[in-house]
Coordinates of C-alpha atoms and ligand atoms in Angstrom, one line a residue:
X1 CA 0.0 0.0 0.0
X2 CA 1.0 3.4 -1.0
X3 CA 1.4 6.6 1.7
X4 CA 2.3 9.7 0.8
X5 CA 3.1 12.2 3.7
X6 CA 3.2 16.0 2.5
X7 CA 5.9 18.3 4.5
X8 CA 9.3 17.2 6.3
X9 CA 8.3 19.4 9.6
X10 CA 9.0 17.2 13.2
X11 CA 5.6 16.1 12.3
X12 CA 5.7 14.7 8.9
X13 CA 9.0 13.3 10.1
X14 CA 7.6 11.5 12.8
X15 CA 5.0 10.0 10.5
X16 CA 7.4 8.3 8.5
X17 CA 9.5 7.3 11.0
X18 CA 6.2 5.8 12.8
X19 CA 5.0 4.2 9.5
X20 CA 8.5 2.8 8.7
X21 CA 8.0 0.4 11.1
X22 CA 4.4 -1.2 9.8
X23 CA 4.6 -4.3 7.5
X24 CA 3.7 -3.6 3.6
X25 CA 3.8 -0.2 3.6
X26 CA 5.5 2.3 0.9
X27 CA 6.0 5.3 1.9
X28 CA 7.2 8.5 0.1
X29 CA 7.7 11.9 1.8
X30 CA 7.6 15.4 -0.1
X31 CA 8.7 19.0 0.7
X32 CA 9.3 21.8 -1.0
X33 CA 12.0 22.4 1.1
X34 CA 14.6 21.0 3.2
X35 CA 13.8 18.6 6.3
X36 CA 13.2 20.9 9.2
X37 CA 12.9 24.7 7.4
X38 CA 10.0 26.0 8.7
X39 CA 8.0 26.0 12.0
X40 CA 10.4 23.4 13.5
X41 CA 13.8 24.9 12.6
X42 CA 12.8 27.8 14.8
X43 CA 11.4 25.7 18.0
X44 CA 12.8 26.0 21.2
X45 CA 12.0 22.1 21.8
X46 CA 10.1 22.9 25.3
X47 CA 8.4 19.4 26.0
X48 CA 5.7 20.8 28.3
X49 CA 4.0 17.7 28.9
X50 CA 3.3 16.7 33.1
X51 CA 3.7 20.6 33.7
X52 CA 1.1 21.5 31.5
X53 CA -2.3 22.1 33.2
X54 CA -4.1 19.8 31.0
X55 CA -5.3 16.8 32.6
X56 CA -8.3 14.7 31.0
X57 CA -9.1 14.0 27.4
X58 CA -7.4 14.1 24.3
X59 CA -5.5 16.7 25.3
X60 CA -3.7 15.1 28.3
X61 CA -3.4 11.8 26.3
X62 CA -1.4 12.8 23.3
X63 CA 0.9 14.4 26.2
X64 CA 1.5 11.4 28.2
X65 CA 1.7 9.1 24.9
X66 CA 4.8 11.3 23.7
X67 CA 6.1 12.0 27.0
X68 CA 6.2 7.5 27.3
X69 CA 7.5 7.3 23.3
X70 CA 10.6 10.0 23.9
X71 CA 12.1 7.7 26.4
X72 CA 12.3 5.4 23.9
X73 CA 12.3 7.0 20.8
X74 CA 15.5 9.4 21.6
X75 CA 18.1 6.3 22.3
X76 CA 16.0 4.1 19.4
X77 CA 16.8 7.1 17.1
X78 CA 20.6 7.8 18.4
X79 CA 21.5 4.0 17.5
X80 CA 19.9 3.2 14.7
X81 CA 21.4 6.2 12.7
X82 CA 24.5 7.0 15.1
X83 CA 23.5 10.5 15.8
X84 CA 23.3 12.7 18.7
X85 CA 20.1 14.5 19.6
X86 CA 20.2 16.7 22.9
X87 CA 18.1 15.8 25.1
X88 CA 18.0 17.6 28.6
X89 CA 16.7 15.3 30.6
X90 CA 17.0 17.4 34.0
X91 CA 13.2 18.2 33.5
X92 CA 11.4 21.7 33.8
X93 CA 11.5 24.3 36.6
X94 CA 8.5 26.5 36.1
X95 CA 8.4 30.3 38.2
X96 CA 6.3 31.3 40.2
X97 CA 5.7 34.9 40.7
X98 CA 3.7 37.1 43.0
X99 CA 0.2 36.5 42.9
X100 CA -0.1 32.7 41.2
X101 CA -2.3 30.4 42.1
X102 CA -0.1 28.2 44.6
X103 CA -3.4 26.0 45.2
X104 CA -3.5 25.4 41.7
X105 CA -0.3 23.7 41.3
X106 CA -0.6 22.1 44.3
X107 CA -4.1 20.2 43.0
X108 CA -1.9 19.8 39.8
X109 CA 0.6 18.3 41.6
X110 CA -1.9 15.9 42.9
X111 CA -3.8 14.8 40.0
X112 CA -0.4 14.4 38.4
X113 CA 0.6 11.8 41.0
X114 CA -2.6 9.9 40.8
X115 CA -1.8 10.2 37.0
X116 CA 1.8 8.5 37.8
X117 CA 4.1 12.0 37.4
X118 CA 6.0 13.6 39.9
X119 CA 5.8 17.5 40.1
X120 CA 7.7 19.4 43.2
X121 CA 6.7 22.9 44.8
X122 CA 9.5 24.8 45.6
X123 CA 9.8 27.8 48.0
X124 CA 12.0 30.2 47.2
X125 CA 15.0 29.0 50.0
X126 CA 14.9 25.5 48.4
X127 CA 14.7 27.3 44.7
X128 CA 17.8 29.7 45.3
X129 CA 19.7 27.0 47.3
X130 CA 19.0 24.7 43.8
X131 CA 18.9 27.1 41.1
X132 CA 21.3 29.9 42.5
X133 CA 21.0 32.0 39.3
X134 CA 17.6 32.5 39.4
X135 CA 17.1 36.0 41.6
X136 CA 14.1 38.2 41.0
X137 CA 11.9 40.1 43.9
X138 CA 8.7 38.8 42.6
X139 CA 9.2 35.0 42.9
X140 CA 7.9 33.6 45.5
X141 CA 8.7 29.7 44.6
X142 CA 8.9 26.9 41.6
X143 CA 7.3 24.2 39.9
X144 CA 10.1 21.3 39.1
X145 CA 8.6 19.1 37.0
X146 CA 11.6 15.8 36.8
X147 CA 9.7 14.0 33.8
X148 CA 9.5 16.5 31.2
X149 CA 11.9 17.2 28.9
X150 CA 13.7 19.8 26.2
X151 CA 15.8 18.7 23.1
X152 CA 17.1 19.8 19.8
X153 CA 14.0 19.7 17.4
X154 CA 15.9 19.8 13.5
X155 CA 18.4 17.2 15.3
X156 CA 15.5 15.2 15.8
X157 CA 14.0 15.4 12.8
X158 CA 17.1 15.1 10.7
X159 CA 17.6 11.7 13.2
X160 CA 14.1 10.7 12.1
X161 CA 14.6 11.5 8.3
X162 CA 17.9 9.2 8.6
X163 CA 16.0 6.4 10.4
X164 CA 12.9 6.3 8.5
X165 CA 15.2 6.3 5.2
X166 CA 17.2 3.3 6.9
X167 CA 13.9 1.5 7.2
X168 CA 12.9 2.1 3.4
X169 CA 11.1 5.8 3.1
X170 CA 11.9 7.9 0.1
X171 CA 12.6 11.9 0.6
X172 CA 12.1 13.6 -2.0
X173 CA 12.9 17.7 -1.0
X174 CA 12.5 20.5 -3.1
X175 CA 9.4 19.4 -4.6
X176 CA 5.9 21.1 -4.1
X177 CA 2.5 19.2 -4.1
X178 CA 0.4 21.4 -5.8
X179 CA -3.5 20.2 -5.4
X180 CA -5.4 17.7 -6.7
X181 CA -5.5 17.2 -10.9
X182 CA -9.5 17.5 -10.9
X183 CA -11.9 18.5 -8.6
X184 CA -13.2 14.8 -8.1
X185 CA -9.4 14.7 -6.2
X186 CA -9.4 10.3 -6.3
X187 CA -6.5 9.2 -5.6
X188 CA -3.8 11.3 -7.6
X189 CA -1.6 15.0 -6.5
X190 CA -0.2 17.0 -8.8
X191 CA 3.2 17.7 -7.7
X192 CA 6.2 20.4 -9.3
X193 CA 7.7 16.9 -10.5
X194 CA 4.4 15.6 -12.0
X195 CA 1.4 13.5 -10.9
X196 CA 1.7 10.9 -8.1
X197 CA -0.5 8.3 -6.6
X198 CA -1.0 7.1 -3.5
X199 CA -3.7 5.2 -0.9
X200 CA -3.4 7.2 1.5
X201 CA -1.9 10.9 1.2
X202 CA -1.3 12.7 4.8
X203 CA -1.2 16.4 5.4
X204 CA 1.5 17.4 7.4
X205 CA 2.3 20.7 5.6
X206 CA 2.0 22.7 9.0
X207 CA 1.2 26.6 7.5
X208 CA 0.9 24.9 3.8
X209 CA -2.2 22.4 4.8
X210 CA -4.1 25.9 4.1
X211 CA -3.8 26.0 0.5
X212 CA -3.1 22.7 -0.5
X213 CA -6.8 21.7 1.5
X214 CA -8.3 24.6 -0.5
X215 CA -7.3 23.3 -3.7
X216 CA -9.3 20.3 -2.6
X217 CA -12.3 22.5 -2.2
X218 CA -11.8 21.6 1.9
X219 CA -10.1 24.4 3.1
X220 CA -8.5 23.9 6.6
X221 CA -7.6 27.6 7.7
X222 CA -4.5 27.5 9.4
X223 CA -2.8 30.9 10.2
X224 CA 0.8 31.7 11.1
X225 CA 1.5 33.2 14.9
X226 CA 5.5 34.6 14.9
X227 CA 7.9 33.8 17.4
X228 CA 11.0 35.1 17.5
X229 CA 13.9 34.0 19.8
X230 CA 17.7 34.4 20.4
X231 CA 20.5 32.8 21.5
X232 CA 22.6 34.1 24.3
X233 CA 26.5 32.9 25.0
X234 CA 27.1 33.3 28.7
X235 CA 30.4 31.5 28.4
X236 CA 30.0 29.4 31.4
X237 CA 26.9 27.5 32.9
X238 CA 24.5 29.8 35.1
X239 CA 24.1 28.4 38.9
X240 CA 24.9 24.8 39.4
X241 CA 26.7 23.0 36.1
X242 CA 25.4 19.6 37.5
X243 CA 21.7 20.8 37.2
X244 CA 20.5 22.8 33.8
X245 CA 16.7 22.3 33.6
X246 CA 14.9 24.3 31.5
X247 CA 13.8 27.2 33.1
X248 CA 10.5 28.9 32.1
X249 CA 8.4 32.4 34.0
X250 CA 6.3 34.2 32.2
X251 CA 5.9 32.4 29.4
X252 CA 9.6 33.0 28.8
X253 CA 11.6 29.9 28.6
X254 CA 15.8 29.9 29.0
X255 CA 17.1 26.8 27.5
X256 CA 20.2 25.3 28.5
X257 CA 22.1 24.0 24.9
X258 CA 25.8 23.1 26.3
X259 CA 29.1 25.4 27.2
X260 CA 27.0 28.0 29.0
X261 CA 25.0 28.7 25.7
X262 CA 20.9 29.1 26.3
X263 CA 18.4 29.9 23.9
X264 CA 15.7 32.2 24.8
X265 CA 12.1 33.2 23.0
X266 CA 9.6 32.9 22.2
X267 CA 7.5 36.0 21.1
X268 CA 4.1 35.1 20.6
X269 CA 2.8 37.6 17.7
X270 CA -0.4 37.4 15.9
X271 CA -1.0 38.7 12.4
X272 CA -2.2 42.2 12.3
X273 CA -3.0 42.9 8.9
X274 CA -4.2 39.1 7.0
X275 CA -1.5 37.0 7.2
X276 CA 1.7 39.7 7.7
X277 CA 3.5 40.0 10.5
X278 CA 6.0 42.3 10.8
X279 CA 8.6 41.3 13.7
X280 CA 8.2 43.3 16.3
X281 CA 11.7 44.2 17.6
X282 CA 10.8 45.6 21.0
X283 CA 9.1 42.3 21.9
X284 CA 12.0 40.6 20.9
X285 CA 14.1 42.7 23.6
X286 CA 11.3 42.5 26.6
X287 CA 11.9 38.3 26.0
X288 CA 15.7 39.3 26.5
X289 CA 14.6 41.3 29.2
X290 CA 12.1 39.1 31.1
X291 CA 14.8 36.3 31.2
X292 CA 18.0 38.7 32.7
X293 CA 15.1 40.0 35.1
X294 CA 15.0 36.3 36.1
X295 CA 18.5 35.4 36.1
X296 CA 20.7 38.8 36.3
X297 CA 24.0 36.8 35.2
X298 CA 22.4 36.7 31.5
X299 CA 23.1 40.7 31.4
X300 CA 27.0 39.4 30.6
X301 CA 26.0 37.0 27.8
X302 CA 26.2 38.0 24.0
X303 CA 23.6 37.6 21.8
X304 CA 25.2 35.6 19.0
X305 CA 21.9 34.8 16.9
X306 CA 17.9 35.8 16.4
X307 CA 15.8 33.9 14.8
X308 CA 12.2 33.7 14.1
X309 CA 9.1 31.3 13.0
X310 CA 5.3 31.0 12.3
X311 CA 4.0 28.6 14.2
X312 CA 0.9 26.9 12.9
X313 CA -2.3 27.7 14.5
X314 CA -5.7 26.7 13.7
X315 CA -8.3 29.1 13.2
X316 CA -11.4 28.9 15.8
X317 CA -10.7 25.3 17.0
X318 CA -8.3 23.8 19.0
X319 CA -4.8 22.0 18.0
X320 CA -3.9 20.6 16.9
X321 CA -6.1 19.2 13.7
X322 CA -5.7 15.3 13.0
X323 CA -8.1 12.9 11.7
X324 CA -10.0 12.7 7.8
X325 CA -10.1 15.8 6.1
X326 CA -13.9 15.7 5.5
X327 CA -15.7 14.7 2.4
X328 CA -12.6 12.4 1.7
X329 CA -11.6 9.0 2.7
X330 CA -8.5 8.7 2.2
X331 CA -6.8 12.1 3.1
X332 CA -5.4 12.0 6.8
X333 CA -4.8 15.9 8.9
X334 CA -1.9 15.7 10.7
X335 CA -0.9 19.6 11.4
X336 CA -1.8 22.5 13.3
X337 CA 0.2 22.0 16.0
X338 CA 0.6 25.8 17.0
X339 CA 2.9 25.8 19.8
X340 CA 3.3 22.4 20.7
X341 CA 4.7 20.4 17.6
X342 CA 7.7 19.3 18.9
X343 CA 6.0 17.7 22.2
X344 CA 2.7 16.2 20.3
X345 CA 4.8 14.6 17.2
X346 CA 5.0 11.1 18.3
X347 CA 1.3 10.9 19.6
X348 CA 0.6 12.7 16.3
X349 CA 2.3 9.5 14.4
X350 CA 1.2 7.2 16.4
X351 CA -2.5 8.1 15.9
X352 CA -1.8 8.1 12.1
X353 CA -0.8 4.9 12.3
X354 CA -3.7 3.4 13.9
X355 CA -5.9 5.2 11.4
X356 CA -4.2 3.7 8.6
X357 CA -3.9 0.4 10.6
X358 CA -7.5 0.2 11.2
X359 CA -8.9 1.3 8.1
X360 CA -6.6 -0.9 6.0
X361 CA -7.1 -4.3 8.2
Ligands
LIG1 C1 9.8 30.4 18.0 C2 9.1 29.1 18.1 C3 9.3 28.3 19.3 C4 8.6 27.1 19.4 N1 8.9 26.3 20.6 C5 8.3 25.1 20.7 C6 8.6 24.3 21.8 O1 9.4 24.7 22.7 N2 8.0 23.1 21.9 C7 7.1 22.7 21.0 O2 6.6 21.5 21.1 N3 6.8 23.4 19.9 C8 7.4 24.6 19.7 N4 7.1 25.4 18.6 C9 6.0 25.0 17.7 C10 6.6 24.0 16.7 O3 7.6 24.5 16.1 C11 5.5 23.6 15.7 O4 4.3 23.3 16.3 C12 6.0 22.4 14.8 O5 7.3 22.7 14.4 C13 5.0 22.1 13.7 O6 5.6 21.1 12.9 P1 5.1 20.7 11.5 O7 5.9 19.6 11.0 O8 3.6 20.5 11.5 O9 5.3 22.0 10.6 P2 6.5 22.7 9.9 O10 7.8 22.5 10.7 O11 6.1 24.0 9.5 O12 6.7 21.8 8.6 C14 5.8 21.8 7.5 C15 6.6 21.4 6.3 O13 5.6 21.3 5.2 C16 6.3 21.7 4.0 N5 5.2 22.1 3.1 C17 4.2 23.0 3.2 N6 3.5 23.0 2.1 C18 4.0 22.1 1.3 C19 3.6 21.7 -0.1 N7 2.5 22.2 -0.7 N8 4.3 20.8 -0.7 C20 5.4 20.3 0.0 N9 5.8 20.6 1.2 C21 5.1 21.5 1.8 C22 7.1 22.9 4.5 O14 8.2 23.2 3.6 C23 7.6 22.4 5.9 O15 8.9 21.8 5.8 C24 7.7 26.6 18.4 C25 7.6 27.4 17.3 C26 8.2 28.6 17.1 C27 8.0 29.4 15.9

């Protein structure tokens, strides 16, 4: 049987890495670009997963399912293709500030453990005696969540590309898929290197589902939100070198990425004017700001890079959007993942694969 994934984002990757492993299955991959170029080649690579506050539903199960599959995927990944893929595994501290809801986290931390998840609840001796750096007037304590996790999202994807093409998947990059041939869209795409035919197609074009959904006369509207996002070079480890959690106030996360180098972001910018978004600069400096306000020592660092991304967000219903694009059987959703990509991209694959597992059995 023949699949054919559209877009080489963490997502599509993950697809194909997912699908690799099920008997009798062909599977091609197609972007116009590169492996990892758009949303995902900006992503800080934040897994908030037992910190989040969702807890029941779909929403909590996609988290737990890829918070289980990274454990396993990460070292399945690093020896099957012999690449590295950071991964900090030293969890998530989460601020608190002046006026949050302490009882809040501590019911989180409850359900959590009835769920089978550790979170801790700092106050702000234990915080500065653990996490020294951190200094700010208005904290009063911390959320450590040990589980969660933060890696490298293109260094994950390219480690998925390699092991999915190990296992048999064709990559072909730097070709488009246009849209369907006719209207009565069967079972054929039309693509910048001709037609091509498949059993199942999967969307996983993040920002490009938009169009290429329209052109089937089922028009998914996903629209961009910017983020943009620096990276600092401190030139030595802040606070203790033994323990470099992610560290996240505010909606501001500083991410620890080796030899006292962090990566800070993201803005979260909505389109003002249709789809355009013009960077905002000054938002870009009150990130900077918001994260020396919380650790004072990041005043010294340099900035040696900025970066931005759209991040794919679906329009007037929640992400992200998987399942049947309607009015056609065989056309499988996999993309608007907005801000969590990076952490839903297994449970994303592995509820493709049961779809296609189901319907094909
Ligand atoms: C600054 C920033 C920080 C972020 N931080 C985090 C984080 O900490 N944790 C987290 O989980 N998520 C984070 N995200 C969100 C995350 O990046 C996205 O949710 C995720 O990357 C979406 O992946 P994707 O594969 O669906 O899309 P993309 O990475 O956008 O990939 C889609 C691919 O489809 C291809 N494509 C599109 N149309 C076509 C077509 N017609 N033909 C062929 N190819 C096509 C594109 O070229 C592209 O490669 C962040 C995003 C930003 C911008």
């Amino acid at each position: 049987m023949n699949v054919v994934i559209i877009g080489c984002g963490v997502v599509g990757a993950a697809i194909a890495y997912e699908l690799s492993q099920v008997k009798g299955l062909n599977i091609t991959v197609f972007d116009q670009q590169p492996p990892a170029k758009a949303s995902t080649g900006a992503a800080l690579g934040v897994l908030m997963g037992v910190i989040s506050h969702k807890i029941k539903g779909k929403a909590w199960q996609m988290r737990q399912t890829s918070i289980q599959r990274y454990e396993t995927l990460i070292p399945e990944l690093e020896a099957l293709t012999g690449r590295q893929i950071p991964f900090n595994r030293q969890g998530i501290l989460s601020l608190c500030l002046e006026g949050e809801d302490l009882a809040g986290w501590e019911k989180l931390r409850e359900t959590r453990h009835s769920q089978g998840y550790q979170l801790e609840i700092w106050d702000n001796a234990k915080l500065k005696h653990i996490c020294p750096q951190v200094n700010h007037g208005k904290i009063i304590g911390a959320v450590y969540s040990p589980q969660d996790r933060q890696l490298d999202p293109t260094a994950l994807t390219l480690a998925l590309v390699a092991a999915a093409q190990h296992n048999g998947v064709t990559f072909k990059f730097g070709v488009s898929v246009l849209g369907s041939l006719t209207p009565e869209f069967s079972s054929q795409l039309e693509t910048t290197e001709g037609k091509i035919t498949a059993d199942w197609f999967v969307i996983a074009a993040g920002l490009g589902s938009t169009p290429l959904t329209a052109k089937l006369n089922q028009m998914v509207d996903i629209r961009p939100v910017l983020g943009q996002a620096l990276h600092l070079s401190l030139g030595h480890p802040l606070g203790n070198s033994d323990f470099q959690p992610a560290i996240t106030g505010n909606d501001v996360h500083i991410v620890p990425v080796g030899n006292g180098d962090y990566w800070v972001g993201a803005t979260v910018e909505f389109p003002t004017n249709g789809d355009e978004i013009p960077a905002d600069v000054e938002l870009l400096v009150s990130v900077k700001q918001q994260a020396i306000a919380f650790c004072p020592e990041l005043a010294q660092a340099t900035i040696t890079r900025t970066w931005s991304g759209l991040r794919p967000r679906p329009e007037g219903r929640p992400a992200p959007v998987i399942g049947k694009l309607p009015g056609f059987n065989h056309v499988l959703l996999a993309t608007g993942h907005y801000r969590n990509g990076v952490l839903l991209a297994p449970a994303t694959a592995w509820a493709i694969r049961e779809m296609i597992i189901s319907e094909s059995g």
